[in-house]
Amino acid sequence: MSFAIHGQAVSRGVTVGRAVVVGASHMDVRHYLVGEQDVEGELARLRRARDGVITEIERVKAHVATLPAVDAPAELQALLDVQLMLLQDQTMSEGVRNWIVERRYNAEWALTSQLDVVSRQFDEMEDPYLRERKADVSQLVERLLAALKGEAHGLEQASSKALEQEGVPLVLVAHDLSPADLLQFKQSVFTGFVTDVGGKTSHTAIVARSLDIPAVVGARSASHIIKQDDWIVIDGDSGVVVVDPSGILLDEYAFKQREGVLERERLGRLRNTPSVTLDGQPVELMANIELPADAEPALAAGAVGVGLFRSEFLFMGRSSQGKSALPDEQEQYEAYKAAVEGMLGMPVTIRTIDVGADKPLDSPARYSHDKLNPALGLRAIRWSLSEPSMFITQLKAILRAAAHGRVNVLFPMVAHLSEIRQIHIMIDRARALLDNEGVLYGPVRIGAMVEVPAAAVMAPLFLEHFDFLSIGTNDLIQYTLAIDRVDESVSHLYDATHPAVLRLLAQTIEAGRVCGKEVAVCGEMAGDVALTPLLLGLGLRHFLMHPSQILAVKQQVLRSDTRRLVPWAQQVLASNEPQTLIANP
Ligand code: PEP
Ligand code: MG
């Protein structure tokens, strides 16, 4: 029977597919599809892993048998026996086999999928003793996963393509996904995702938008309600997930999907059209990117530069890729240079590392941000200034990349004059080090993000020290309204059009106009077409957003007349209920 789950719409479009429910602890398991010719090999990998685990358990059992009773409690023997028994269990082994043979999942994925199925069966058991056996199965799966790690994978995502072409769309359902998990989507087989937690401007949502795949976050208990292999529809426009859709619903969504494709084709025609309002005001539309490879979609969308390169994504999710904890200067330099060269001479603004809050680095502990109020803690520029050698390494890498094209450096979450002074000292130090080393570097423009209300209020002072400002509305809203942007339980209060937010925005843009320096908006507001007229009316001329939103915003720009929008925007600003006016520009 069909039913719907409601969450937050974060990334446009509709997709229909079979659910792959992934437990939080198994996000780092590799997910790929194997080709028909590789199925036998995958089953053999699994058999070898199982035989290895059996041998290991038998060895431990033999050792335990030689110990005095006090060191070898009967429970330990029993536990090992249960594990051996589970390894022969039909439900488990047949289930895993089916995932590989029928769905062509790789062995690790098949194991965790079957674990999910079996865990649900255990959850439904009345007998508490039997219910607790779930932990034994989990332990066993962990052992098998560890054994598989030692096995050569051999089968890469390339083989996934084969099955994708056979038309088996898969959508991911998880309790939570970190932004780093999501980046792996770029090479994965999933066509959309749903999470239980998360807000509209969480970084997970932002990355989903950049991937341009339908997504719904904050769908509460979706990962419990949806079962492995259920057919589901993800409607990323309205934030609805339909489980087990009826034929009529599927027809309706198929129609919607076709409409979406047509709309994109229509917008595609604007790619080379200059972004100018009806009254001749040029408006700069640039791309926000996470990785150097994103330069390509940015160019395809007609971006005139990269307005925000979120460099922290080079620092995240490294352990699962088998990389060192942090990228060194050379690795960073190569990544920044690749983005600069990828943009073919257009400017690239590289934001220094903005970790913390919902963008944690991998362990070790000193990089942990697992504090009570991470959004108010040691994040962004605060973190960089507390790790001077890391910060200098990044600045040197950016300065070196600037020898290859037009580069701006942007500093996140600046609030204090003391931070501004330290930033300048650090840049001078990075230049001096490069001079000493005789390494080539180029000139950069230096900017600050306006993300805390203090910075917006002090915009004129900031503009004395920086070449440009970029308003990070995602954080500015969070800090102005004291609403955690990743907490779905308060997301209804996260309001981009709150009068206080609009006034801070307006005064920052005005401060830029007065001193003739550039002020951009790089938060999600810049890519929201419903807000384009208002931002134009407030005098904004630099909009930075994900490539997937550029053409829709350009369409709005082309239809706008700022002579009419300026007085209207002043009315909106003066209103205590701006939302009512924004609906009718
Ligand atoms: C912002 O805060 O608006 C911004 C662009 O930065 P991020 O979303 O990466 O925090
Ligand atoms: Mg921010």
XYZ file of C-alpha atoms and ligand atoms in Angstrom:
596
model
C 0.000 0.000 0.000
C 1.390 3.443 -0.873
C 2.067 6.013 1.771
C 3.958 9.303 1.940
C 6.669 10.600 4.269
C 7.226 14.342 4.493
C 10.561 16.075 4.912
C 12.431 19.108 3.643
C 12.794 19.644 -0.088
C 16.462 20.331 -0.665
C 17.338 19.423 -4.195
C 15.112 19.686 -7.220
C 13.656 16.968 -9.351
C 11.979 13.640 -9.067
C 13.442 10.177 -9.065
C 11.905 6.738 -8.736
C 13.956 3.778 -7.597
C 14.526 0.886 -5.289
C 15.529 1.817 -1.759
C 18.961 0.989 -0.461
C 18.732 1.506 3.289
C 22.163 2.086 4.759
C 22.794 2.042 8.496
C 24.789 4.959 9.890
C 27.678 2.698 10.834
C 27.930 1.294 7.349
C 28.149 4.461 5.320
C 31.837 3.891 4.736
C 31.199 0.485 3.199
C 31.847 0.517 -0.520
C 28.671 0.484 -2.626
C 28.992 -0.519 -6.248
C 27.325 -2.826 -8.673
C 29.137 -5.735 -10.246
C 28.722 -6.847 -13.839
C 27.119 -10.215 -14.667
C 30.515 -11.707 -15.484
C 31.829 -10.704 -12.053
C 29.056 -12.218 -9.923
C 30.898 -15.521 -9.449
C 34.075 -13.705 -8.436
C 32.153 -11.683 -5.875
C 30.583 -14.815 -4.393
C 34.047 -16.352 -4.210
C 35.365 -13.306 -2.341
C 32.573 -13.738 0.130
C 33.262 -17.467 0.522
C 36.939 -16.828 1.160
C 36.073 -14.163 3.728
C 33.642 -16.538 5.431
C 36.174 -19.410 5.453
C 38.756 -17.050 6.929
C 36.377 -16.017 9.704
C 35.454 -19.661 10.427
C 39.152 -20.583 10.714
C 39.735 -17.610 12.995
C 36.803 -18.503 15.280
C 37.847 -22.179 15.394
C 41.357 -21.086 16.367
C 40.037 -18.857 19.165
C 37.758 -21.701 20.314
C 40.660 -24.137 20.466
C 42.694 -21.629 22.434
C 39.834 -20.911 24.830
C 39.444 -24.668 25.452
C 42.994 -24.800 26.814
C 42.381 -22.014 29.349
C 41.351 -22.578 32.962
C 37.593 -22.142 33.469
C 38.019 -18.853 35.288
C 39.637 -17.224 32.222
C 37.318 -18.828 29.739
C 33.727 -18.434 30.831
C 31.193 -20.734 29.250
C 29.508 -17.665 27.716
C 32.553 -17.079 25.541
C 32.432 -20.609 24.167
C 28.693 -20.204 23.601
C 29.195 -16.901 21.797
C 31.747 -18.428 19.462
C 29.379 -21.325 18.809
C 26.561 -18.913 17.994
C 28.817 -17.093 15.553
C 29.801 -20.332 13.847
C 26.160 -21.285 13.640
C 25.193 -17.940 12.181
C 27.852 -18.349 9.519
C 25.954 -21.432 8.318
C 22.554 -19.794 8.707
C 20.426 -20.015 5.576
C 18.535 -16.722 5.989
C 21.746 -14.831 6.247
C 23.816 -16.599 3.615
C 20.992 -17.028 1.099
C 19.981 -13.417 1.591
C 23.491 -12.148 0.973
C 23.801 -14.367 -2.051
C 20.564 -12.977 -3.481
C 21.710 -9.385 -3.135
C 24.797 -10.280 -5.154
C 23.185 -12.502 -7.776
C 19.923 -10.661 -8.285
C 20.804 -7.091 -7.482
C 24.511 -7.341 -8.341
C 25.594 -5.589 -5.167
C 29.247 -5.958 -4.227
C 29.881 -8.332 -1.297
C 30.200 -5.641 1.398
C 27.018 -3.932 0.333
C 25.170 -7.271 0.145
C 26.267 -8.102 3.677
C 25.109 -4.816 5.187
C 21.817 -4.955 3.255
C 21.090 -8.419 4.603
C 22.148 -7.326 8.072
C 19.503 -4.632 7.846
C 16.824 -7.156 6.821
C 17.777 -9.579 9.589
C 18.041 -6.828 12.212
C 14.474 -5.808 11.503
C 13.339 -9.389 11.987
C 15.140 -9.500 15.330
C 13.573 -6.162 16.349
C 10.135 -7.664 15.871
C 10.807 -10.659 18.133
C 8.946 -10.811 21.412
C 11.569 -12.805 23.298
C 14.181 -10.353 24.693
C 16.906 -13.035 24.608
C 16.357 -13.625 20.898
C 16.074 -9.865 20.246
C 19.516 -9.400 21.693
C 21.002 -11.907 19.242
C 20.907 -9.054 16.756
C 24.192 -7.887 18.264
C 25.784 -11.242 17.426
C 24.791 -10.908 13.796
C 26.168 -7.362 13.669
C 29.447 -8.517 15.158
C 29.700 -11.270 12.657
C 29.051 -8.899 9.764
C 31.784 -6.616 11.104
C 34.182 -9.579 11.100
C 33.245 -10.495 7.551
C 33.629 -6.887 6.438
C 37.081 -6.790 8.010
C 37.983 -10.032 6.243
C 36.726 -8.620 2.933
C 38.897 -5.559 3.389
C 41.936 -7.760 3.006
C 40.502 -9.111 -0.246
C 41.313 -7.416 -3.526
C 38.312 -5.511 -4.820
C 39.178 -5.713 -8.457
C 35.700 -4.634 -9.437
C 35.312 -0.952 -9.793
C 32.513 1.461 -10.317
C 32.994 1.076 -14.041
C 31.087 -2.176 -13.854
C 28.300 -0.356 -12.081
C 27.526 1.448 -15.276
C 26.487 -1.787 -16.911
C 23.685 -2.341 -14.475
C 22.700 1.304 -14.424
C 22.129 1.037 -18.125
C 19.946 -1.962 -17.541
C 17.621 0.485 -15.820
C 17.703 -0.445 -12.155
C 17.606 2.955 -10.464
C 18.672 2.902 -6.824
C 18.023 5.540 -4.195
C 19.801 5.802 -0.883
C 17.928 5.983 2.414
C 19.948 6.736 5.548
C 19.511 8.155 8.997
C 22.118 10.794 8.246
C 24.736 11.438 5.617
C 27.784 13.585 6.130
C 28.762 16.010 3.366
C 31.845 13.831 2.809
C 29.655 10.715 2.372
C 27.654 12.603 -0.175
C 30.653 13.577 -2.216
C 31.132 9.879 -2.930
C 27.775 10.056 -4.687
C 29.570 11.630 -7.597
C 30.893 8.244 -8.638
C 28.085 6.160 -7.233
C 25.016 4.520 -8.661
C 22.378 6.301 -6.599
C 19.935 8.634 -8.281
C 18.600 10.342 -5.155
C 18.579 10.159 -1.384
C 16.471 10.571 1.719
C 17.714 11.165 5.261
C 15.936 11.217 8.604
C 17.757 14.305 9.823
C 19.088 17.566 8.406
C 17.940 21.051 7.491
C 17.572 22.889 4.175
C 20.919 24.654 4.410
C 22.880 21.862 6.075
C 26.027 21.079 4.129
C 24.600 17.706 3.187
C 21.709 19.526 1.498
C 24.111 21.948 -0.169
C 26.198 19.133 -1.625
C 23.016 17.415 -2.838
C 22.102 20.581 -4.689
C 25.536 20.712 -6.255
C 25.147 17.129 -7.413
C 21.793 18.115 -8.851
C 20.079 14.964 -7.643
C 16.602 14.856 -6.057
C 16.891 14.772 -2.275
C 14.732 15.066 0.814
C 16.225 15.553 4.282
C 14.623 15.732 7.728
C 12.203 12.922 6.818
C 12.230 11.846 10.487
C 11.994 8.049 10.646
C 12.238 7.302 6.922
C 15.188 4.949 7.399
C 13.119 2.853 9.797
C 9.886 2.859 7.847
C 11.378 2.223 4.417
C 12.653 -1.307 3.869
C 15.472 -2.598 1.675
C 14.336 -2.794 -1.901
C 11.044 -0.908 -1.476
C 10.126 1.112 -4.532
C 10.060 4.787 -3.629
C 9.567 8.137 -5.284
C 11.670 11.052 -4.090
C 10.078 14.367 -4.928
C 12.859 16.871 -4.268
C 10.606 19.793 -5.229
C 8.002 19.270 -2.541
C 9.959 17.259 0.041
C 7.740 14.198 -0.231
C 8.821 10.568 -0.343
C 6.206 8.117 -1.610
C 6.737 4.497 -0.616
C 5.344 1.741 -2.801
C 3.677 4.165 -5.256
C 0.583 3.112 -7.153
C 0.528 2.982 -10.952
C -1.367 6.271 -11.160
C 1.144 8.015 -8.948
C 4.032 6.629 -10.967
C 2.468 8.018 -14.156
C 2.093 11.385 -12.529
C 5.699 11.446 -11.376
C 6.945 10.247 -14.748
C 5.124 13.248 -16.252
C 6.768 15.536 -13.703
C 10.170 14.073 -14.512
C 9.656 14.768 -18.218
C 8.549 18.337 -17.434
C 11.744 18.832 -15.415
C 13.892 17.644 -18.296
C 12.098 19.987 -20.715
C 12.491 22.927 -18.343
C 16.213 22.284 -18.091
C 16.489 22.124 -21.850
C 14.665 25.451 -22.142
C 16.941 27.065 -19.553
C 19.990 25.600 -21.297
C 19.378 28.006 -24.170
C 20.260 30.917 -21.858
C 23.760 29.616 -21.239
C 25.535 32.144 -23.455
C 23.067 35.004 -22.944
C 24.698 37.880 -21.003
C 23.198 38.288 -17.552
C 21.743 41.795 -17.758
C 18.503 43.207 -16.378
C 15.846 44.832 -18.567
C 17.239 48.239 -17.610
C 20.780 47.258 -18.589
C 22.325 46.408 -15.209
C 24.963 43.676 -15.545
C 24.639 40.996 -12.875
C 27.494 38.612 -12.200
C 26.510 34.950 -11.707
C 29.265 32.722 -10.413
C 29.471 29.128 -9.240
C 29.985 27.608 -5.808
C 32.065 24.440 -6.024
C 33.345 21.761 -3.655
C 36.051 20.090 -5.738
C 38.237 21.157 -8.692
C 36.318 18.837 -11.018
C 33.213 20.967 -10.407
C 34.747 23.616 -12.683
C 33.310 21.668 -15.606
C 29.597 21.918 -14.612
C 30.262 25.533 -13.635
C 31.413 26.329 -17.174
C 28.574 24.300 -18.659
C 26.078 26.402 -16.704
C 27.576 29.632 -18.041
C 29.183 30.761 -14.753
C 31.597 33.673 -15.188
C 33.895 32.400 -12.464
C 33.967 30.453 -9.230
C 32.623 32.620 -6.434
C 33.154 30.122 -3.634
C 35.437 27.101 -3.681
C 34.670 25.342 -0.374
C 38.227 24.097 0.117
C 37.362 22.084 3.236
C 36.067 19.276 1.046
C 39.696 18.520 0.166
C 40.239 17.871 3.871
C 37.205 15.686 4.572
C 36.429 11.989 4.122
C 40.099 11.235 3.527
C 40.421 8.126 5.653
C 37.845 6.222 3.591
C 39.853 7.130 0.471
C 43.050 5.831 2.089
C 44.636 9.310 2.085
C 46.787 11.047 4.726
C 44.897 12.947 7.452
C 45.407 16.363 5.824
C 46.465 17.355 2.308
C 49.983 18.806 2.205
C 50.950 22.011 0.405
C 51.685 20.281 -2.897
C 48.393 18.356 -2.937
C 46.451 21.531 -2.151
C 48.376 23.567 -4.709
C 47.583 21.022 -7.410
C 43.867 21.030 -6.498
C 43.625 24.849 -6.508
C 45.618 25.069 -9.729
C 43.296 22.503 -11.336
C 40.270 24.648 -10.421
C 41.975 27.815 -11.698
C 42.973 26.208 -14.982
C 39.594 24.504 -15.262
C 37.917 27.928 -15.236
C 39.877 29.012 -18.328
C 41.088 32.386 -17.071
C 37.956 33.335 -15.140
C 38.391 34.303 -11.484
C 38.303 31.679 -8.740
C 37.609 32.560 -5.107
C 39.106 29.985 -2.760
C 37.687 29.988 0.738
C 40.133 28.871 3.389
C 39.163 25.748 5.281
C 35.793 26.043 6.990
C 35.597 22.965 9.195
C 33.644 22.422 12.352
C 29.915 22.143 13.105
C 28.386 19.876 10.424
C 31.678 19.552 8.525
C 33.949 17.583 10.844
C 37.374 16.414 9.832
C 38.154 12.713 10.216
C 39.748 11.759 13.553
C 42.347 12.213 15.252
C 40.869 13.649 18.366
C 42.516 17.029 18.146
C 40.515 17.694 15.001
C 37.307 16.626 16.667
C 34.537 19.168 16.940
C 32.197 17.007 18.870
C 31.378 19.700 21.355
C 28.147 20.882 22.873
C 27.623 23.833 20.536
C 29.837 23.113 17.553
C 28.273 25.880 15.436
C 29.429 28.400 18.029
C 32.753 26.721 18.659
C 36.163 26.406 17.103
C 35.184 26.459 13.454
C 36.153 28.264 10.226
C 38.720 31.092 10.684
C 38.845 30.378 14.419
C 40.074 26.876 13.690
C 42.598 28.083 11.094
C 44.049 30.631 13.488
C 44.363 27.942 16.140
C 46.298 25.727 13.702
C 48.817 28.257 12.310
C 51.059 25.789 10.510
C 48.074 24.234 8.709
C 46.792 27.710 7.876
C 50.145 28.859 6.471
C 50.361 25.682 4.390
C 46.975 26.437 2.866
C 47.794 30.089 2.211
C 51.077 29.154 0.513
C 49.255 26.643 -1.698
C 46.645 29.263 -2.689
C 49.283 31.921 -3.395
C 51.159 29.449 -5.601
C 47.970 28.609 -7.510
C 47.508 32.349 -8.084
C 50.531 32.221 -10.406
C 48.258 30.351 -12.849
C 45.251 32.675 -12.999
C 42.989 35.129 -11.196
C 42.587 34.029 -7.580
C 40.784 35.573 -4.615
C 41.131 34.290 -1.056
C 38.097 34.356 1.177
C 38.082 33.946 4.958
C 35.029 32.373 6.640
C 33.240 33.537 9.780
C 35.411 36.546 10.571
C 33.986 38.625 13.437
C 36.829 40.417 15.224
C 39.317 43.084 14.250
C 41.988 40.957 15.935
C 41.173 38.134 13.490
C 41.455 40.535 10.559
C 44.891 41.621 11.758
C 46.040 38.038 12.231
C 44.822 37.105 8.743
C 46.960 39.847 7.212
C 49.985 38.789 9.265
C 49.538 35.192 8.125
C 49.292 36.155 4.462
C 52.477 38.240 4.769
C 54.197 35.323 6.469
C 53.128 32.896 3.736
C 54.477 35.264 1.074
C 57.773 35.692 2.969
C 58.188 31.919 3.235
C 57.612 31.473 -0.487
C 60.112 34.278 -1.177
C 62.682 32.510 0.976
C 62.054 29.234 -0.788
C 62.257 30.966 -4.156
C 58.849 29.567 -5.137
C 56.701 31.374 -7.688
C 53.364 32.827 -6.555
C 50.810 35.324 -7.805
C 48.764 38.290 -6.575
C 45.449 37.672 -4.797
C 42.463 39.776 -3.781
C 41.454 39.247 -0.191
C 37.884 39.022 1.068
C 35.912 38.174 4.192
C 32.664 36.326 4.568
C 29.891 38.109 6.391
C 28.351 35.238 8.321
C 27.878 36.555 11.829
C 25.701 39.571 12.602
C 28.749 41.333 14.114
C 30.424 41.357 10.712
C 27.315 42.744 8.976
C 27.018 45.537 11.536
C 30.722 46.311 11.122
C 30.742 45.996 7.316
C 32.226 49.495 6.746
C 35.188 48.614 8.979
C 35.628 45.242 7.278
C 35.670 46.963 3.907
C 38.637 49.077 5.027
C 40.642 45.869 5.443
C 39.382 43.678 2.611
C 39.045 44.018 -1.158
C 35.571 42.479 -1.140
C 32.937 40.881 1.096
C 30.822 37.794 0.510
C 27.668 37.366 2.559
C 27.222 33.775 3.725
C 23.503 33.908 4.348
C 23.306 30.266 5.439
C 25.291 31.077 8.534
C 24.147 34.689 8.806
C 20.555 33.476 9.193
C 21.605 30.742 11.621
C 23.478 33.187 13.853
C 20.994 36.061 13.581
C 18.012 33.902 14.503
C 19.857 31.398 16.724
C 18.553 28.472 14.650
C 20.915 25.577 14.090
C 20.849 25.106 10.327
C 21.175 21.324 10.592
C 18.456 20.805 13.176
C 15.214 19.822 11.471
C 13.233 20.352 14.676
C 13.709 24.127 14.404
C 13.884 24.389 10.638
C 10.430 25.999 10.471
C 12.002 29.019 12.235
C 14.908 29.284 9.801
C 13.651 32.276 7.828
C 15.688 33.992 5.119
C 13.145 36.788 4.962
C 13.068 37.651 8.642
C 13.225 41.488 8.806
C 16.412 41.345 10.894
C 18.154 39.199 8.279
C 17.036 41.458 5.435
C 18.209 44.576 7.236
C 21.664 43.093 7.883
C 21.865 42.088 4.235
C 20.773 45.499 3.009
C 23.217 47.401 5.174
C 26.139 45.207 4.087
C 25.303 45.671 0.396
C 24.909 49.414 0.960
C 28.292 49.607 2.762
C 29.894 48.096 -0.342
C 28.146 50.590 -2.639
C 29.283 53.552 -0.510
C 32.971 52.621 -0.701
C 32.838 51.197 -4.216
C 33.846 47.660 -3.221
C 32.251 44.395 -4.281
C 29.744 42.704 -1.984
C 28.437 39.306 -3.081
C 25.959 36.827 -1.621
C 27.237 33.239 -1.605
C 24.642 31.553 0.644
C 21.711 29.525 -0.670
C 19.600 32.703 -0.868
C 21.550 33.730 -3.975
C 20.296 30.674 -5.840
C 16.672 30.991 -4.742
C 14.762 32.435 -7.689
C 11.952 33.586 -5.408
C 14.424 36.007 -3.812
C 16.235 37.215 -6.947
C 14.001 40.320 -7.410
C 14.465 41.350 -3.780
C 18.245 40.950 -3.852
C 18.420 42.925 -7.104
C 16.228 45.608 -5.540
C 18.586 45.796 -2.559
C 21.423 46.536 -4.988
C 23.081 43.119 -5.175
C 24.990 42.537 -8.425
C 27.127 39.496 -7.517
C 25.233 36.231 -7.026
C 27.165 33.068 -6.163
C 25.399 29.697 -6.237
C 25.595 26.087 -7.290
C 25.924 25.637 -11.050
C 22.561 23.870 -11.200
C 20.797 27.082 -10.136
C 22.609 29.582 -12.351
C 20.377 29.430 -15.416
C 17.128 29.723 -13.462
C 18.482 32.808 -11.663
C 19.655 34.232 -14.970
C 16.129 33.874 -16.314
C 14.877 35.964 -13.386
C 17.586 38.578 -13.944
C 16.641 38.893 -17.615
C 13.000 39.551 -16.623
C 13.834 42.132 -13.932
C 13.819 45.908 -14.032
C 15.788 47.338 -11.107
C 14.177 50.804 -11.543
C 10.951 49.226 -10.326
C 12.550 46.810 -7.871
C 14.558 49.397 -5.889
C 11.580 51.306 -4.402
C 9.697 48.033 -3.886
C 12.672 46.531 -1.995
C 12.629 49.553 0.328
C 8.986 48.808 1.133
C 9.889 45.178 1.847
C 12.691 46.327 4.136
C 10.376 48.622 6.065
C 7.765 45.902 6.506
C 7.438 43.749 9.588
C 5.998 40.999 7.428
C 8.182 41.076 4.320
C 7.048 37.655 3.142
C 3.646 38.995 2.098
C 5.286 41.563 -0.204
C 8.001 39.256 -1.550
C 5.386 36.993 -3.064
C 4.390 39.858 -5.420
C 7.402 41.859 -6.593
C 27.124 30.434 4.122
O 27.244 30.283 5.336
O 26.183 31.045 3.593
C 28.129 29.870 3.210
C 28.115 30.110 1.919
O 29.051 29.014 3.743
P 28.686 27.516 4.134
O 27.331 27.211 3.607
O 29.730 26.641 3.538
O 28.735 27.556 5.630
Mg 29.076 29.512 6.142
